[in-house]
Short mmCIF file of C-alpha atoms in Angstrom, two decimals:
data_model
loop_
_atom_site.label_atom_id
_atom_site.label_comp_id
_atom_site.label_asym_id
_atom_site.label_seq_id
_atom_site.Cartn_x
_atom_site.Cartn_y
_atom_site.Cartn_z
CA MET A 1 86.21 70.69 62.48
CA SER A 2 87.23 67.24 61.10
CA ASP A 3 90.32 67.02 58.89
CA SER A 4 88.43 64.57 56.69
CA MET A 5 85.64 67.03 55.90
CA SER A 6 85.68 67.97 52.22
CA ALA A 7 86.18 71.51 50.93
CA ALA A 8 82.83 71.25 49.15
CA THR A 9 81.08 70.54 52.43
CA LEU A 10 82.76 73.50 54.09
CA ARG A 11 81.80 75.85 51.26
CA SER A 12 78.17 74.92 51.82
CA ARG A 13 78.28 76.23 55.37
CA PRO A 14 77.58 79.87 56.39
CA ALA A 15 80.31 82.41 55.68
CA HIS A 16 81.13 83.11 59.34
CA LEU A 17 82.43 80.00 61.05
CA ALA A 18 83.48 79.75 64.68
CA ALA A 19 87.00 78.41 65.12
CA VAL A 20 86.87 76.07 68.06
CA THR A 21 90.03 74.56 69.42
CA LEU A 22 89.50 71.46 71.52
CA LEU A 23 92.19 71.13 74.14
CA THR A 24 92.20 67.47 75.07
CA ALA A 25 93.72 66.76 78.47
CA SER A 26 96.32 64.03 78.76
CA LEU A 27 94.83 60.73 79.96
CA VAL A 28 96.32 58.60 82.69
CA THR A 29 97.94 55.41 81.40
CA GLY A 30 97.56 52.07 83.16
CA LEU A 31 93.83 52.51 83.84
CA THR A 32 91.08 51.21 81.67
CA VAL A 33 87.89 53.21 81.17
CA THR A 34 88.29 56.52 79.34
CA HIS A 35 86.09 59.03 77.61
CA ALA A 36 86.13 62.75 76.87
CA HIS A 37 83.27 65.17 76.49
CA ALA A 38 82.36 68.82 76.76
CA ASP A 39 81.18 69.75 80.25
CA PRO A 40 79.30 73.07 80.13
CA SER A 41 77.60 72.60 83.52
CA PRO A 42 79.67 70.37 85.83
CA SER A 43 78.01 68.94 88.93
CA ALA A 44 81.07 69.59 91.09
CA PRO A 45 80.79 71.96 94.07
CA PRO A 46 81.22 75.69 93.47
CA GLY A 47 84.74 76.94 92.96
CA SER A 48 86.11 73.73 91.42
CA THR A 49 86.38 74.94 87.80
CA THR A 50 88.20 77.78 86.05
CA THR A 51 88.22 79.19 82.53
CA SER A 52 91.25 79.11 80.21
CA PRO A 53 92.07 81.96 77.82
CA PRO A 54 91.32 81.32 74.13
CA PRO A 55 94.22 80.24 71.90
CA THR A 56 95.57 82.30 69.03
CA VAL A 57 94.14 81.28 65.65
CA ASP A 58 95.61 82.48 62.34
CA SER A 59 92.60 83.25 60.13
CA ASN A 60 94.89 83.37 57.06
CA SER A 61 96.35 79.90 57.58
CA PRO A 62 96.38 77.89 54.31
CA GLY A 63 95.29 74.83 56.30
CA LEU A 64 91.86 76.35 56.93
CA LYS A 65 89.64 75.49 53.98
CA LEU A 66 86.91 78.13 53.91
CA GLY A 67 84.64 79.11 51.09
CA ASP A 68 85.34 82.23 49.05
CA GLY A 69 84.77 85.34 51.12
CA ALA A 70 84.39 83.43 54.40
CA THR A 71 86.12 84.68 57.56
CA LEU A 72 86.65 83.24 61.02
CA ALA A 73 84.72 84.33 64.08
CA PRO A 74 86.75 84.97 67.28
CA ALA A 75 88.31 81.82 68.70
CA ARG A 76 86.94 80.26 71.84
CA VAL A 77 87.76 77.23 73.99
CA ILE A 78 85.35 74.46 74.88
CA ASP A 79 86.45 72.72 78.07
CA ILE A 80 87.03 69.01 77.49
CA LYS A 81 86.79 66.66 80.44
CA SER A 82 88.56 63.30 80.33
CA VAL A 83 87.43 60.72 82.87
CA VAL A 84 89.42 57.65 83.90
CA GLU A 85 88.28 54.99 86.38
CA ASP A 86 89.94 51.86 87.64
CA LEU A 87 88.15 48.56 87.04
CA GLY A 88 86.26 48.57 90.34
CA GLY A 89 85.33 52.23 90.14
CA GLU A 90 87.10 52.76 93.45
CA GLU A 91 89.21 55.60 92.10
CA ARG A 92 88.20 58.13 89.47
CA ARG A 93 90.30 60.85 87.85
CA GLU A 94 88.92 63.79 85.89
CA ASP A 95 91.12 66.12 83.84
CA THR A 96 90.10 69.38 82.22
CA ASN A 97 92.41 71.93 80.63
CA SER A 98 92.41 73.80 83.96
CA ASP A 99 91.99 71.26 86.80
CA VAL A 100 92.70 67.74 88.00
CA LYS A 101 90.27 65.96 90.32
CA PHE A 102 90.56 62.59 92.05
CA ALA A 103 87.54 60.90 93.63
CA LEU A 104 88.14 58.01 96.04
CA GLN A 105 85.22 55.91 97.21
CA ALA A 106 84.86 55.94 100.98
CA GLU A 107 85.02 52.13 101.17
CA VAL A 108 88.67 52.08 100.06
CA LEU A 109 89.63 54.67 102.67
CA PHE A 110 87.43 54.13 105.72
CA GLY A 111 85.37 51.58 107.60
CA LYS A 112 81.58 51.84 107.64
CA ASP A 113 80.40 55.10 109.23
CA SER A 114 84.00 55.87 110.21
CA ALA A 115 86.45 58.69 109.53
CA LYS A 116 89.54 56.66 110.48
CA LEU A 117 91.77 55.86 107.49
CA ASN A 118 92.45 52.17 106.88
CA ALA A 119 95.81 50.57 106.05
CA GLU A 120 95.28 50.80 102.28
CA ALA A 121 94.41 54.49 102.30
CA ALA A 122 97.94 55.85 102.80
CA SER A 123 99.30 54.53 99.49
CA ARG A 124 96.31 55.84 97.50
CA ILE A 125 96.54 59.28 99.08
CA LYS A 126 100.33 59.35 98.62
CA ALA A 127 99.83 58.80 94.86
CA ILE A 128 97.55 61.85 94.76
CA ALA A 129 100.10 63.89 96.72
CA ASP A 130 102.75 62.90 94.16
CA GLU A 131 100.52 64.24 91.36
CA ILE A 132 99.98 67.48 93.29
CA LEU A 133 103.76 67.89 93.49
CA ALA A 134 104.16 67.05 89.80
CA GLN A 135 101.59 69.71 88.87
CA LYS A 136 103.23 72.20 91.30
CA ALA A 137 99.79 72.96 92.75
CA THR A 138 99.61 75.02 95.94
CA LYS A 139 95.83 75.35 96.41
CA ILE A 140 94.10 72.06 97.12
CA ARG A 141 90.40 71.37 97.61
CA VAL A 142 89.40 68.34 99.69
CA PHE A 143 85.63 67.71 99.73
CA GLY A 144 83.78 64.87 101.43
CA PHE A 145 80.41 63.43 100.37
CA THR A 146 77.98 60.77 101.60
CA ASP A 147 74.91 59.02 100.23
CA ASP A 148 71.38 60.01 101.31
CA LEU A 149 70.97 57.32 103.98
CA GLY A 150 70.81 58.65 107.51
CA SER A 151 70.23 62.25 108.46
CA TYR A 152 71.62 65.15 106.47
CA GLU A 153 73.35 66.56 109.56
CA HIS A 154 75.07 63.26 110.35
CA GLY A 155 76.29 63.11 106.75
CA LYS A 156 77.57 66.68 107.03
CA VAL A 157 79.69 65.83 110.08
CA LEU A 158 80.94 62.52 108.68
CA SER A 159 81.85 63.91 105.25
CA LYS A 160 83.79 66.78 106.83
CA LYS A 161 85.69 64.45 109.17
CA ARG A 162 86.62 62.23 106.24
CA ALA A 163 87.83 65.22 104.23
CA ASP A 164 89.90 66.32 107.24
CA ALA A 165 91.47 62.85 107.50
CA VAL A 166 92.48 62.84 103.82
CA GLN A 167 93.88 66.37 104.10
CA GLN A 168 96.00 65.40 107.09
CA GLU A 169 97.41 62.42 105.20
CA LEU A 170 98.11 64.54 102.11
CA ASN A 171 99.89 67.09 104.25
CA LYS A 172 102.50 64.49 105.24
CA SER A 173 103.86 64.57 101.67
CA LEU A 174 103.43 68.28 100.89
CA ASP A 175 105.27 71.36 102.06
CA SER A 176 104.07 74.43 103.94
CA SER A 177 103.39 76.43 100.75
CA VAL A 178 100.23 74.37 100.12
CA THR A 179 96.89 75.68 101.36
CA PHE A 180 93.71 73.63 101.67
CA GLU A 181 90.00 74.25 101.31
CA ILE A 182 88.17 71.51 103.20
CA ARG A 183 84.42 70.95 103.16
CA GLY A 184 81.86 68.29 103.99
CA TYR A 185 78.83 68.28 101.69
CA SER A 186 76.83 65.34 103.11
CA GLU A 187 74.50 64.03 100.37
CA ASP A 188 74.72 67.17 98.20
CA TYR A 189 76.19 66.91 94.67
CA PRO A 190 75.62 63.18 94.03
CA ILE A 191 77.37 61.72 90.98
CA ALA A 192 75.11 58.65 90.79
CA ASP A 193 71.55 57.57 91.65
CA ASN A 194 70.99 57.03 95.38
CA ASP A 195 68.20 54.53 94.64
CA SER A 196 70.68 51.65 94.34
CA GLU A 197 73.58 50.50 96.49
CA GLU A 198 75.87 50.74 93.45
CA GLY A 199 74.96 54.41 93.07
CA ARG A 200 75.22 55.15 96.79
CA LYS A 201 78.68 53.58 96.83
CA LYS A 202 79.84 56.05 94.17
CA ASN A 203 78.35 58.97 96.11
CA ARG A 204 80.22 58.04 99.31
CA ARG A 205 83.52 59.58 98.33
CA VAL A 206 86.27 62.11 99.01
CA GLU A 207 87.37 64.38 96.15
CA VAL A 208 90.78 66.03 95.91
CA SER A 209 91.08 68.69 93.21
CA PHE A 210 93.71 71.25 92.23
CA PRO A 211 94.75 73.44 89.27
CA ARG A 212 96.74 71.88 86.47
CA GLY A 213 100.36 72.91 86.02
CA ASP A 214 102.72 72.42 83.07
CA ALA A 215 103.57 68.84 83.99
CA PRO A 216 102.03 66.00 81.97
CA ALA A 217 99.44 63.81 83.65
CA SER A 218 100.91 60.70 85.24
CA ALA A 219 99.31 57.48 86.36
CA SER A 220 98.76 56.72 90.02
CA GLU A 221 99.52 53.14 90.94
CA ASN A 222 97.06 51.34 93.20
#
């Protein structure tokens, strides 16, 4: 509900209004492309989202301008997803009010058709490990994905090996209290169109996701 909306407009609405509190996740600074939107049906693999409890709303607050006789419906939370990419789209961060997810394109981590990390990969993965520590997360999901070129089974093996490699590098910076869920999804769950090389490049990726803690979001430096 916009603060600039007039009382006359509000009085013209139905008596029972839903009070919706939008919890906007903190955005990473130092990166360039940002937007936030409701995400009722995310395309991420199963198990990567959770639901937050609704906030407390005072229906008698003088700041709520309702028409005479109007009352508030029970409060509910709409998940807001903020998405931040670097200029080349090589690294993508998504924040909701419950989770943080990083997606790294395979080209910045591995050679073609390889699961061996390159020299640049360690610093990128270390930045993600630092965020995991800042959020005090102990359950980490590492999922690998490919495009739809080649066989599905080859993609399944390659995506799993790449996820394993990222997990092993993350583990160098984390302690023994952290547990991992590691999967290779091959070409499943694309985030772009596989009909173009630009889209396939986005689909060849490794995602690292974990629950949000109380710490504010911080920027990872590339």
